[in-house]
CSV table of C-alpha atoms in Angstrom, one decimal:
chain,number,residue,atom,x,y,z
A,792,MET,CA,3.4,177.8,-178.4
A,793,GLN,CA,6.6,175.8,-176.9
A,794,ARG,CA,7.8,175.6,-180.4
A,795,LEU,CA,7.7,179.6,-181.0
A,796,LEU,CA,9.4,179.7,-178.0
A,797,LEU,CA,12.1,177.5,-179.1
A,798,LEU,CA,12.3,179.1,-182.5
A,799,LEU,CA,12.9,182.5,-181.1
A,800,SER,CA,15.1,181.3,-178.5
A,801,ALA,CA,17.0,179.3,-181.3
A,802,LEU,CA,16.8,183.1,-183.6
A,803,ILE,CA,18.1,184.7,-180.1
A,804,PHE,CA,21.0,182.3,-179.7
A,805,SER,CA,22.2,183.1,-183.5
A,806,THR,CA,22.3,186.4,-183.5
A,807,THR,CA,24.0,186.6,-180.4
A,808,VAL,CA,27.8,188.2,-180.4
A,809,TRP,CA,30.4,186.8,-178.8
A,810,THR,CA,30.5,187.5,-174.6
A,811,GLN,CA,33.6,185.3,-173.4
A,812,ASP,CA,36.9,187.1,-171.7
A,813,ILE,CA,39.7,187.1,-173.8
A,814,SER,CA,41.6,187.8,-170.5
A,815,SER,CA,40.6,184.2,-169.8
A,816,TRP,CA,42.8,182.9,-171.8
A,817,GLN,CA,46.2,184.2,-170.4
A,818,SER,CA,46.5,180.5,-168.8
A,819,HIS,CA,46.3,179.2,-171.9
A,820,SER,CA,48.7,181.0,-174.1
A,821,PHE,CA,52.7,182.5,-173.7
A,822,ALA,CA,54.9,184.0,-176.1
A,823,VAL,CA,58.7,183.6,-177.1
A,824,ASP,CA,61.4,184.9,-178.7
A,825,ASN,CA,63.4,181.7,-178.7
A,826,LEU,CA,61.8,178.5,-179.5
A,827,GLU,CA,64.5,176.6,-177.7
A,828,ASP,CA,62.8,178.3,-174.2
A,829,GLY,CA,62.0,176.1,-171.7
A,830,ALA,CA,58.4,177.4,-172.0
A,831,VAL,CA,58.1,175.3,-175.3
A,832,LYS,CA,58.9,172.1,-173.5
A,833,ASP,CA,56.9,172.6,-170.5
A,834,PHE,CA,53.7,173.0,-172.6
A,835,PHE,CA,54.0,170.4,-175.5
A,836,ASN,CA,55.2,167.4,-173.7
A,837,PRO,CA,51.9,167.1,-171.4
A,838,LEU,CA,50.1,166.9,-174.9
A,839,LEU,CA,52.5,164.6,-176.4
A,840,ALA,CA,52.3,162.1,-173.9
A,841,GLU,CA,49.1,160.5,-175.1
A,842,THR,CA,49.3,161.0,-178.9
A,843,GLN,CA,49.6,158.4,-181.7
A,844,PHE,CA,49.6,161.6,-184.2
A,845,ILE,CA,50.6,165.0,-184.3
A,846,MET,CA,50.0,166.9,-187.2
A,847,VAL,CA,51.3,170.5,-187.8
A,848,GLY,CA,49.2,172.9,-190.4
A,849,GLU,CA,51.2,175.0,-192.1
A,850,GLN,CA,51.3,178.0,-193.9
A,851,HIS,CA,53.6,177.5,-197.1
A,852,PHE,CA,56.4,178.9,-197.6
A,853,ILE,CA,57.7,180.7,-194.6
A,854,GLN,CA,60.7,179.7,-192.5
A,855,GLU,CA,59.0,179.5,-189.1
A,856,VAL,CA,56.7,176.4,-190.0
A,857,GLY,CA,59.7,174.4,-190.7
A,858,GLU,CA,61.6,175.9,-187.5
A,859,VAL,CA,58.2,174.9,-184.8
A,860,THR,CA,58.0,171.6,-186.3
A,861,LYS,CA,61.4,170.9,-186.0
A,862,VAL,CA,60.8,171.6,-182.4
A,863,ILE,CA,57.8,169.4,-181.9
A,864,TYR,CA,59.4,166.9,-183.9
A,865,GLN,CA,62.5,166.7,-181.7
A,866,LEU,CA,60.1,167.0,-178.5
A,867,ALA,CA,58.3,164.3,-179.9
A,868,GLU,CA,61.0,162.2,-180.5
A,869,ALA,CA,60.9,161.1,-176.4
A,870,PHE,CA,57.3,159.7,-177.0
A,871,ASP,CA,59.1,157.4,-179.7
A,872,TYR,CA,58.1,159.3,-182.8
A,873,ARG,CA,60.5,158.9,-185.9
A,874,THR,CA,58.2,159.7,-188.8
A,875,LEU,CA,57.4,162.5,-190.8
A,876,CYS,CA,54.7,162.7,-192.9
A,877,ILE,CA,55.2,165.0,-196.0
A,878,GLU,CA,52.7,166.2,-198.8
A,879,ASN,CA,54.9,164.6,-201.3
A,880,ASP,CA,54.9,161.8,-203.6
A,881,ALA,CA,56.1,158.6,-202.3
A,882,LEU,CA,59.2,158.8,-204.8
A,883,MET,CA,59.7,161.8,-204.0
A,884,ALA,CA,60.0,161.2,-200.0
A,885,GLU,CA,62.5,158.9,-201.2
A,886,GLN,CA,64.7,161.3,-202.9
A,887,ILE,CA,64.3,163.7,-199.9
A,888,ALA,CA,65.7,161.4,-197.8
A,889,LYS,CA,68.4,160.2,-200.1
A,890,MET,CA,69.1,164.7,-199.9
A,891,ALA,CA,68.5,165.1,-196.8
A,892,SER,CA,70.9,161.8,-195.5
A,893,ALA,CA,74.0,163.6,-197.3
A,894,ALA,CA,77.2,164.5,-196.0
A,895,ASP,CA,76.0,167.9,-197.1
A,896,PRO,CA,71.9,168.0,-197.8
A,897,ILE,CA,71.7,171.5,-199.4
A,898,LYS,CA,74.3,171.0,-202.0
A,899,ALA,CA,72.7,167.9,-202.4
A,900,ALA,CA,69.4,169.2,-202.7
A,901,ARG,CA,70.3,172.0,-204.9
A,902,GLU,CA,72.2,169.5,-207.7
A,903,PHE,CA,69.3,168.2,-207.5
A,904,TYR,CA,66.8,171.6,-208.4
A,905,GLN,CA,69.3,172.2,-210.6
A,906,GLN,CA,68.9,168.6,-212.9
A,907,PHE,CA,65.0,168.4,-212.3
A,908,PRO,CA,64.0,172.3,-211.1
A,909,THR,CA,60.4,173.1,-209.6
A,910,SER,CA,60.0,169.2,-209.2
A,911,VAL,CA,60.0,169.3,-205.4
A,912,ALA,CA,56.1,170.3,-203.6
A,913,PHE,CA,57.6,173.1,-200.7
A,914,TYR,CA,60.8,172.1,-200.7
A,915,GLU,CA,62.8,173.5,-202.9
A,916,ASN,CA,64.3,176.3,-200.6
A,917,PRO,CA,67.9,175.3,-197.9
A,918,ASP,CA,65.7,176.4,-195.0
A,919,ASP,CA,63.4,173.6,-194.4
A,920,TYR,CA,66.6,171.3,-194.6
A,921,GLU,CA,67.3,172.3,-191.1
A,922,LEU,CA,64.2,170.4,-190.3
A,923,LEU,CA,64.9,167.2,-192.6
A,924,SER,CA,68.3,166.8,-192.4
A,925,TYR,CA,67.9,166.3,-188.7
A,926,VAL,CA,64.2,164.1,-189.5
A,927,ALA,CA,67.1,161.8,-191.7
A,928,LYS,CA,70.3,162.1,-189.7
A,929,ASN,CA,68.1,160.9,-186.4
A,930,GLY,CA,67.6,158.0,-187.8
A,931,GLY,CA,63.9,159.4,-188.9
A,932,GLN,CA,61.8,158.0,-192.3
A,933,PHE,CA,59.5,160.2,-194.4
A,934,TRP,CA,56.3,159.2,-195.9
A,935,GLY,CA,55.0,161.0,-198.7
A,936,ILE,CA,51.2,160.6,-199.3
A,937,ASP,CA,50.1,163.5,-201.6
A,938,GLN,CA,49.9,163.5,-205.1
A,939,THR,CA,52.9,163.7,-207.8
A,940,LEU,CA,53.4,167.4,-208.5
A,941,MET,CA,53.1,168.7,-211.5
A,942,ALA,CA,56.1,169.7,-213.2
A,943,GLN,CA,57.1,166.1,-211.9
A,944,PHE,CA,56.6,164.1,-214.4
A,945,ARG,CA,59.7,164.4,-216.1
A,946,PHE,CA,61.7,162.7,-212.4
A,947,ASN,CA,60.0,160.1,-212.2
A,948,PHE,CA,60.0,159.0,-215.6
A,949,SER,CA,63.8,159.6,-215.1
A,950,TYR,CA,63.9,157.1,-212.2
A,951,LEU,CA,62.0,155.3,-214.2
A,952,LEU,CA,64.4,154.7,-217.0
A,953,ALA,CA,67.3,154.9,-214.9
A,954,ASN,CA,66.1,151.4,-212.5
A,955,THR,CA,64.4,149.6,-214.9
A,956,LYS,CA,65.2,146.2,-216.5
A,957,ASP,CA,62.5,145.9,-218.8
A,958,ALA,CA,64.0,146.5,-222.5
A,959,ALA,CA,60.5,147.8,-224.0
A,960,PHE,CA,59.2,149.1,-220.7
A,961,ALA,CA,63.0,151.5,-220.9
A,962,GLU,CA,62.4,152.3,-224.7
A,963,ARG,CA,59.5,154.1,-224.0
A,964,LEU,CA,60.3,155.3,-221.0
A,965,LYS,CA,63.7,157.5,-223.0
A,966,GLY,CA,61.2,159.2,-225.4
A,967,LEU,CA,58.7,160.3,-222.5
A,968,VAL,CA,61.9,161.6,-220.6
A,969,ASP,CA,63.0,163.8,-223.4
A,970,THR,CA,59.2,164.5,-224.5
A,971,ALA,CA,59.1,166.0,-220.7
A,972,THR,CA,62.1,167.2,-220.8
A,973,THR,CA,61.4,169.4,-223.9
A,974,ALA,CA,57.5,170.5,-222.5
A,975,TYR,CA,59.4,172.1,-219.3
A,976,LYS,CA,61.7,174.2,-221.1
A,977,THR,CA,59.3,175.7,-223.3
A,978,ALA,CA,57.3,175.9,-220.8
A,979,ILE,CA,60.1,178.1,-218.8
A,980,ALA,CA,61.6,179.8,-221.9
A,981,TYR,CA,57.9,180.7,-222.9
A,982,ASN,CA,56.8,181.7,-219.6
A,983,ASP,CA,53.9,179.2,-220.7
A,984,PHE,CA,52.2,177.3,-218.2
A,985,GLN,CA,50.0,175.1,-220.6
A,986,ALA,CA,53.4,174.0,-222.4
A,987,CYS,CA,54.3,171.4,-219.5
A,988,TYR,CA,54.3,167.9,-220.2
A,989,TYR,CA,51.1,167.0,-217.5
A,990,PHE,CA,48.7,168.8,-220.2
A,991,ARG,CA,49.6,165.7,-222.9
A,992,TYR,CA,49.5,163.1,-220.6
A,993,ASN,CA,46.7,161.3,-220.8
A,994,GLU,CA,44.6,158.2,-220.0
A,995,GLN,CA,45.8,156.4,-222.8
A,996,VAL,CA,49.6,157.0,-222.0
A,997,ASN,CA,48.8,155.8,-218.3
A,998,ASN,CA,47.5,152.8,-219.4
A,999,GLU,CA,50.0,151.9,-221.9
A,1000,LEU,CA,52.9,152.1,-219.4
A,1001,LEU,CA,51.0,150.1,-216.6
A,1002,GLN,CA,51.0,147.3,-219.1
A,1003,LEU,CA,54.2,147.7,-219.9
A,1004,ALA,CA,56.1,148.3,-216.3
A,1005,PRO,CA,56.8,144.7,-215.2
A,1006,THR,CA,56.9,145.6,-211.7
A,1007,ALA,CA,54.5,146.6,-208.7
A,1008,GLU,CA,56.7,149.4,-207.6
A,1009,GLU,CA,57.5,150.9,-211.3
A,1010,ARG,CA,53.5,150.0,-211.6
A,1011,GLU,CA,53.0,152.2,-208.5
A,1012,ILE,CA,54.1,155.3,-209.4
A,1013,ILE,CA,52.5,155.3,-212.9
A,1014,PHE,CA,49.2,154.6,-211.0
A,1015,GLN,CA,50.5,158.1,-208.9
A,1016,LEU,CA,50.6,160.2,-212.6
A,1017,GLY,CA,47.7,158.7,-213.4
A,1018,LYS,CA,45.7,160.1,-210.2
A,1019,THR,CA,47.8,162.8,-210.3
A,1020,LYS,CA,46.4,163.7,-214.1
A,1021,GLU,CA,42.7,163.0,-212.6
A,1022,ILE,CA,43.4,165.6,-209.9
A,1023,TYR,CA,44.1,168.0,-211.3
A,1024,ASP,CA,41.5,168.2,-214.6
A,1025,TYR,CA,39.5,168.4,-212.2
A,1026,ASN,CA,40.7,171.4,-210.7
A,1027,PHE,CA,41.3,172.8,-214.1
A,1028,SER,CA,37.5,172.1,-215.6
A,1029,GLY,CA,36.2,173.8,-211.8
A,1030,GLN,CA,35.3,170.8,-210.5
A,1031,TYR,CA,36.4,171.7,-207.4
A,1032,TYR,CA,35.4,169.4,-204.6
A,1033,LEU,CA,36.3,166.7,-207.1
A,1034,ASN,CA,39.6,168.1,-206.7
A,1035,ASN,CA,39.5,168.5,-203.3
A,1036,GLU,CA,37.9,164.5,-202.5
A,1037,ILE,CA,39.8,163.0,-204.8
A,1038,ARG,CA,42.7,164.0,-203.0
A,1039,GLY,CA,41.8,163.8,-199.6
A,1040,ARG,CA,41.0,160.2,-201.0
A,1041,LEU,CA,44.2,159.1,-202.3
A,1042,MET,CA,46.3,160.8,-199.5
A,1043,LYS,CA,44.2,158.4,-197.3
A,1044,SER,CA,45.1,155.4,-199.3
A,1045,ASN,CA,48.7,156.1,-199.4
A,1046,PHE,CA,49.1,156.5,-195.9
A,1047,MET,CA,47.3,153.7,-194.7
A,1048,ARG,CA,49.5,152.0,-196.9
A,1049,TYR,CA,52.1,153.5,-195.2
A,1050,TYR,CA,50.8,152.8,-191.7
A,1051,ARG,CA,50.1,148.9,-193.1
A,1052,ALA,CA,54.4,147.8,-193.5
A,1053,ALA,CA,54.7,150.2,-190.6
A,1054,GLN,CA,52.4,147.9,-188.3
A,1055,GLU,CA,54.8,144.8,-189.2
A,1056,GLU,CA,57.1,146.6,-186.8
A,1057,THR,CA,55.3,148.1,-184.3
A,1058,PRO,CA,51.3,148.1,-183.4
A,1059,LEU,CA,50.8,151.9,-183.5
A,1060,PRO,CA,53.0,153.6,-185.3
A,1061,LYS,CA,53.9,157.2,-184.5
A,1062,VAL,CA,53.7,159.9,-187.5
A,1063,VAL,CA,54.5,163.9,-187.4
A,1064,PHE,CA,52.1,165.6,-190.2
A,1065,LYS,CA,53.9,168.2,-191.8
A,1066,LEU,CA,51.2,169.7,-194.5
A,1067,GLY,CA,48.8,172.3,-196.1
A,1068,SER,CA,47.2,173.6,-193.0
A,1069,TYR,CA,43.1,173.2,-194.5
A,1070,HIS,CA,44.6,169.1,-195.0
A,1071,THR,CA,44.9,169.3,-190.8
A,1072,TYR,CA,41.6,169.8,-189.6
A,1073,ARG,CA,40.0,167.9,-187.6
A,1074,GLY,CA,36.1,167.5,-188.7
A,1075,LEU,CA,34.5,169.1,-192.2
A,1076,THR,CA,37.5,171.3,-193.8
A,1077,PRO,CA,37.2,174.4,-195.9
A,1078,THR,CA,37.1,171.9,-198.9
A,1079,ARG,CA,34.2,170.2,-197.2
A,1080,ILE,CA,35.7,166.8,-197.5
A,1081,TYR,CA,37.2,164.6,-194.7
A,1082,ASP,CA,40.5,164.8,-195.4
A,1083,VAL,CA,43.6,162.5,-194.0
A,1084,SER,CA,43.6,164.9,-190.8
A,1085,ASN,CA,40.1,163.4,-189.8
A,1086,LEU,CA,41.5,159.5,-190.9
A,1087,VAL,CA,44.0,159.8,-188.4
A,1088,THR,CA,42.2,161.4,-185.1
A,1089,GLU,CA,39.5,158.8,-185.2
A,1090,LEU,CA,42.7,156.1,-186.0
A,1091,ALA,CA,43.9,157.3,-182.5
A,1092,ASN,CA,40.9,157.1,-181.0
A,1093,MET,CA,40.0,154.2,-181.6
A,1094,ASN,CA,44.0,152.6,-180.6
A,1095,GLY,CA,43.5,154.6,-177.5
A,1096,LYS,CA,45.1,157.2,-178.2
A,1097,ARG,CA,45.0,161.1,-179.4
A,1098,SER,CA,45.9,163.2,-182.7
A,1099,LEU,CA,47.1,166.6,-181.8
A,1100,HIS,CA,46.2,169.3,-184.3
A,1101,LEU,CA,48.6,172.8,-184.8
A,1102,ARG,CA,47.7,175.3,-187.1
A,1103,VAL,CA,51.0,177.1,-187.8
A,1104,LEU,CA,50.4,180.6,-189.2
A,1105,GLY,CA,52.2,184.0,-189.9
A,1106,ILE,CA,50.3,186.7,-188.3
A,1107,SER,CA,52.3,189.3,-191.2
A,1108,GLY,CA,55.3,189.2,-192.8
A,1109,GLN,CA,56.3,188.5,-196.5
A,1110,GLN,CA,56.3,184.0,-198.1
A,1111,ARG,CA,57.4,182.9,-201.3
A,1112,VAL,CA,55.1,182.2,-204.2
A,1113,GLY,CA,55.6,178.1,-205.1
A,1114,PHE,CA,54.7,179.2,-208.7
A,1115,PRO,CA,57.4,179.3,-211.3
A,1116,PHE,CA,55.1,181.7,-213.5
A,1117,ALA,CA,54.2,184.0,-210.9
A,1118,PRO,CA,55.1,187.6,-211.6
A,1119,GLU,CA,56.6,188.1,-208.0
A,1120,PRO,CA,58.6,185.6,-206.2
A,1121,ILE,CA,58.3,186.7,-203.1
A,1122,VAL,CA,55.0,188.5,-201.4
A,1123,SER,CA,53.7,190.5,-198.6
A,1124,PHE,CA,50.9,189.2,-196.4
A,1125,ASP,CA,49.0,190.2,-193.7
A,1126,ASN,CA,46.8,187.4,-191.8
A,1127,THR,CA,45.4,189.4,-189.2
A,1128,ALA,CA,41.7,190.9,-191.2
A,1129,ASP,CA,41.2,186.3,-192.0
A,1130,PHE,CA,41.6,185.9,-188.0
A,1131,PRO,CA,38.5,185.3,-186.0
A,1132,ALA,CA,37.3,188.3,-183.8
A,1133,GLU,CA,38.6,187.5,-180.7
A,1134,ILE,CA,41.5,186.3,-182.0
A,1135,GLN,CA,42.2,190.1,-183.3
A,1136,GLU,CA,41.6,191.2,-180.2
A,1137,TRP,CA,43.6,189.1,-178.2
A,1138,LEU,CA,46.3,189.9,-180.6
A,1139,VAL,CA,46.3,193.5,-179.8
A,1140,THR,CA,47.0,192.4,-175.6
A,1141,GLN,CA,50.0,190.8,-176.7
A,1142,PRO,CA,53.5,191.0,-175.6
A,1143,GLU,CA,56.1,191.3,-178.6
A,1144,GLU,CA,58.1,188.3,-179.0
A,1145,LYS,CA,58.4,186.8,-181.9
A,1146,TYR,CA,56.0,183.6,-181.5
A,1147,LEU,CA,52.5,183.1,-179.7
A,1148,PHE,CA,51.0,180.1,-178.4
A,1149,LEU,CA,47.0,179.5,-177.6
A,1150,HIS,CA,45.5,176.2,-176.5
A,1151,LEU,CA,42.2,176.3,-178.0
A,1152,GLU,CA,41.4,173.1,-176.2
A,1153,PRO,CA,40.5,174.7,-172.9
A,1154,LEU,CA,38.1,177.0,-174.5
A,1155,ARG,CA,35.9,174.1,-175.7
A,1156,PRO,CA,33.6,174.0,-172.8
A,1157,GLN,CA,32.2,178.0,-173.4
A,1158,ALA,CA,32.3,177.4,-176.9
A,1159,ARG,CA,28.8,178.9,-177.6
A,1160,GLN,CA,30.0,182.1,-176.2
A,1161,TYR,CA,32.5,182.4,-178.8
A,1162,SER,CA,31.8,183.2,-183.0
A,1163,GLU,CA,31.9,180.9,-185.1
A,1164,ALA,CA,34.6,181.2,-186.5
A,1165,MET,CA,36.1,181.4,-183.8
A,1166,GLN,CA,34.5,177.9,-183.1
A,1167,LYS,CA,35.8,176.3,-185.9
A,1168,LEU,CA,39.3,177.1,-185.2
A,1169,MET,CA,38.7,175.7,-181.7
A,1170,PHE,CA,37.1,172.7,-182.8
A,1171,ALA,CA,39.8,171.9,-185.8
A,1172,HIS,CA,42.8,172.6,-184.2
A,1173,ASP,CA,44.2,172.1,-180.6
A,1174,VAL,CA,47.2,174.8,-180.6
A,1175,LEU,CA,47.7,178.0,-182.4
A,1176,VAL,CA,51.2,179.3,-183.6
A,1177,LEU,CA,51.2,182.9,-184.6
A,1178,ALA,CA,54.6,183.7,-186.2
A,1179,ARG,CA,55.2,187.6,-186.6
A,1180,ASP,CA,57.5,189.0,-189.4
A,1181,ALA,CA,56.9,185.9,-191.3
A,1182,GLN,CA,60.0,185.1,-193.7
A,1183,ALA,CA,60.0,183.4,-197.0
A,1184,VAL,CA,61.6,181.0,-197.7
A,1185,SER,CA,64.8,181.2,-199.6
A,1186,ALA,CA,65.4,180.1,-202.9
A,1187,PHE,CA,68.2,177.4,-204.7
A,1188,ASP,CA,70.4,179.7,-207.0
């Protein structure tokens, strides 16, 4: 009988519609037109005080994410943050740091784009250099923990060729630079994605280059190319779990290499992350993996600190498509229908300011009164930031 009652209770609970009154959110939310508004600082400073990691989970290719991240990074500087971790590989992070440090960062980035178009994931636009140049010119550093971008091979080969001191390695690289460059030009000229050099790269070539590479740095760059090939191949063969799992492991491994090196100077390195929002989930992500965000959550906790997770999205607007073969470079979007029902209802009650901030943590004690979708949101992230009329990042000529 007791088991039956428990079963009936569970069944009733599982079908209960959320009952929490969203008017109670008023004390946990605010809206501003300008991110320099003092309300932003007043809200975030108490949250940043005990953090070791800040994760900004972004909707890619909208201007507002870079603007929010810049403000968060500036506030975090008062708490000894000097590192921005980005969704690029380590070699490209070095190149971004170089361009962002230039006297004219946008000019430097545009010139690099003209030499190696579509090789920089997420940052082939002048808008994000407001953030990037601020970090670089205020003593910050960049950590790049992601896989190498598919169209980036020709840049990595060119970098290795320009810097190696080994004649045999250089000779092999010359041919690869020419092959990769020609393949890219063919792919663009004929709008043929399959013509990209990535599809020619294989384990045999990777192993050959590993044998030829004389230094640890050169071998690491080649190793990362091999991991990129493995990760993308899982995606193209429909093995999406492995695609995400192996990528997640690589990001965690790359992060820890930076982290351990930074510990030689400070016991508790502090890092602001700017990554796609799935990479910033606490716990299991929508791709069914435990990503780098979960690693830093536990790491901060072990160190007596915490991680702060923001999710930054446009409500509606326009975003650039980060794929050179897309039929349209900019598309319109409306995320409203994808928000939990409670968020949709809350939006109707909000003022018309550009940015809306909702502190999710205080809602957790009453989590069972919310929908399943809302519960997932409030435990995965701590703060939701929504931007009205989002604008697509612009592009280099």
